[in-house]
Short mmCIF file of C-alpha atoms in Angstrom, two decimals:
data_model
loop_
_atom_site.label_atom_id
_atom_site.label_comp_id
_atom_site.label_asym_id
_atom_site.label_seq_id
_atom_site.Cartn_x
_atom_site.Cartn_y
_atom_site.Cartn_z
CA UNK V 1 1.90 0.70 -23.66
CA UNK V 2 0.51 -2.59 -24.86
CA UNK V 3 1.65 -4.59 -21.72
CA UNK V 4 0.21 -1.79 -19.14
CA UNK V 5 -3.11 -1.65 -20.95
CA UNK V 6 -3.69 -5.45 -22.12
CA UNK V 7 -0.94 -7.41 -20.82
CA UNK V 8 0.38 -8.17 -24.21
CA UNK V 9 4.11 -9.44 -24.43
CA UNK V 10 6.41 -9.78 -27.21
CA UNK V 11 7.39 -13.51 -27.88
CA UNK V 12 10.96 -12.71 -27.05
CA UNK V 13 11.52 -13.88 -23.84
CA UNK V 14 14.31 -11.48 -22.65
CA UNK V 15 12.46 -8.37 -24.08
CA UNK V 16 9.38 -9.49 -22.12
CA UNK V 17 11.12 -10.06 -18.94
CA UNK V 18 12.55 -6.50 -19.13
CA UNK V 19 8.93 -4.95 -19.83
CA UNK V 20 7.67 -6.82 -17.06
CA UNK V 21 10.47 -5.23 -14.59
CA UNK V 22 10.50 -1.82 -16.06
CA UNK V 23 6.58 -1.94 -16.52
CA UNK V 24 5.49 -0.75 -13.02
CA UNK V 25 7.66 2.40 -13.02
CA UNK V 26 5.14 3.82 -16.05
CA UNK V 27 1.20 4.64 -16.02
CA UNK V 28 -1.08 5.46 -18.61
CA UNK V 29 -3.46 8.21 -18.51
CA UNK V 30 -5.81 9.82 -21.10
CA UNK V 31 -4.07 7.30 -23.73
CA UNK V 32 -0.83 9.12 -22.77
CA UNK V 33 2.07 7.11 -21.42
CA UNK V 34 4.03 8.68 -18.14
CA UNK V 35 6.94 7.67 -16.19
CA UNK V 36 6.36 7.52 -12.32
CA UNK V 37 8.66 9.66 -10.34
CA UNK V 38 9.34 9.55 -6.69
CA UNK V 39 8.61 12.74 -5.10
CA UNK V 40 8.35 14.75 -8.52
CA UNK V 41 5.81 15.01 -10.92
CA UNK V 42 5.26 12.21 -13.58
CA UNK V 43 7.18 12.67 -16.73
CA UNK V 44 5.24 12.69 -20.15
CA UNK V 45 7.14 9.89 -22.78
CA UNK V 46 7.49 11.42 -26.08
CA UNK V 47 8.40 9.40 -29.18
CA UNK V 48 11.84 10.77 -30.96
CA UNK V 49 10.26 12.87 -33.54
CA UNK V 50 8.71 14.87 -30.88
CA UNK V 51 12.10 15.00 -28.98
CA UNK V 52 13.92 16.35 -31.45
CA UNK V 53 11.48 19.22 -32.12
CA UNK V 54 11.15 20.06 -28.77
CA UNK V 55 15.29 20.38 -28.59
CA UNK V 56 15.31 22.26 -31.79
CA UNK V 57 12.54 24.66 -30.44
CA UNK V 58 14.45 25.27 -27.12
CA UNK V 59 17.90 25.52 -28.97
CA UNK V 60 16.88 28.08 -31.49
CA UNK V 61 14.90 30.81 -29.50
CA UNK V 62 16.08 34.34 -29.57
CA UNK V 63 18.14 34.04 -26.44
CA UNK V 64 18.76 30.26 -27.08
CA UNK V 65 22.19 29.05 -25.69
CA UNK V 66 23.71 25.48 -26.10
CA UNK V 67 22.58 24.39 -22.35
CA UNK V 68 23.00 21.29 -20.78
CA UNK V 69 19.95 18.61 -20.88
CA UNK V 70 18.86 19.24 -17.31
CA UNK V 71 18.37 23.09 -18.30
CA UNK V 72 16.87 22.26 -20.85
CA UNK V 73 14.08 19.82 -19.49
CA UNK V 74 13.94 22.50 -16.69
CA UNK V 75 13.23 25.34 -19.08
CA UNK V 76 10.44 23.06 -21.02
CA UNK V 77 8.89 22.11 -17.84
CA UNK V 78 8.21 25.65 -16.60
#
């Protein structure tokens, strides 16, 4: 996010190169980071704590089943 908003890069050359390569695939809107998708809605980037919470909520629903990752993501988007 620092690179997209302020063009700040880490001191490590390898890490900064990776950020410059991947940065065009992301956008910041209203201080929220999104991953751009071709012909699909943007995906909101979340931290690990938010991801664990969402996965637990989806698995522990009344009719919750152990579903695949794509099914869980689709379920969350609907």
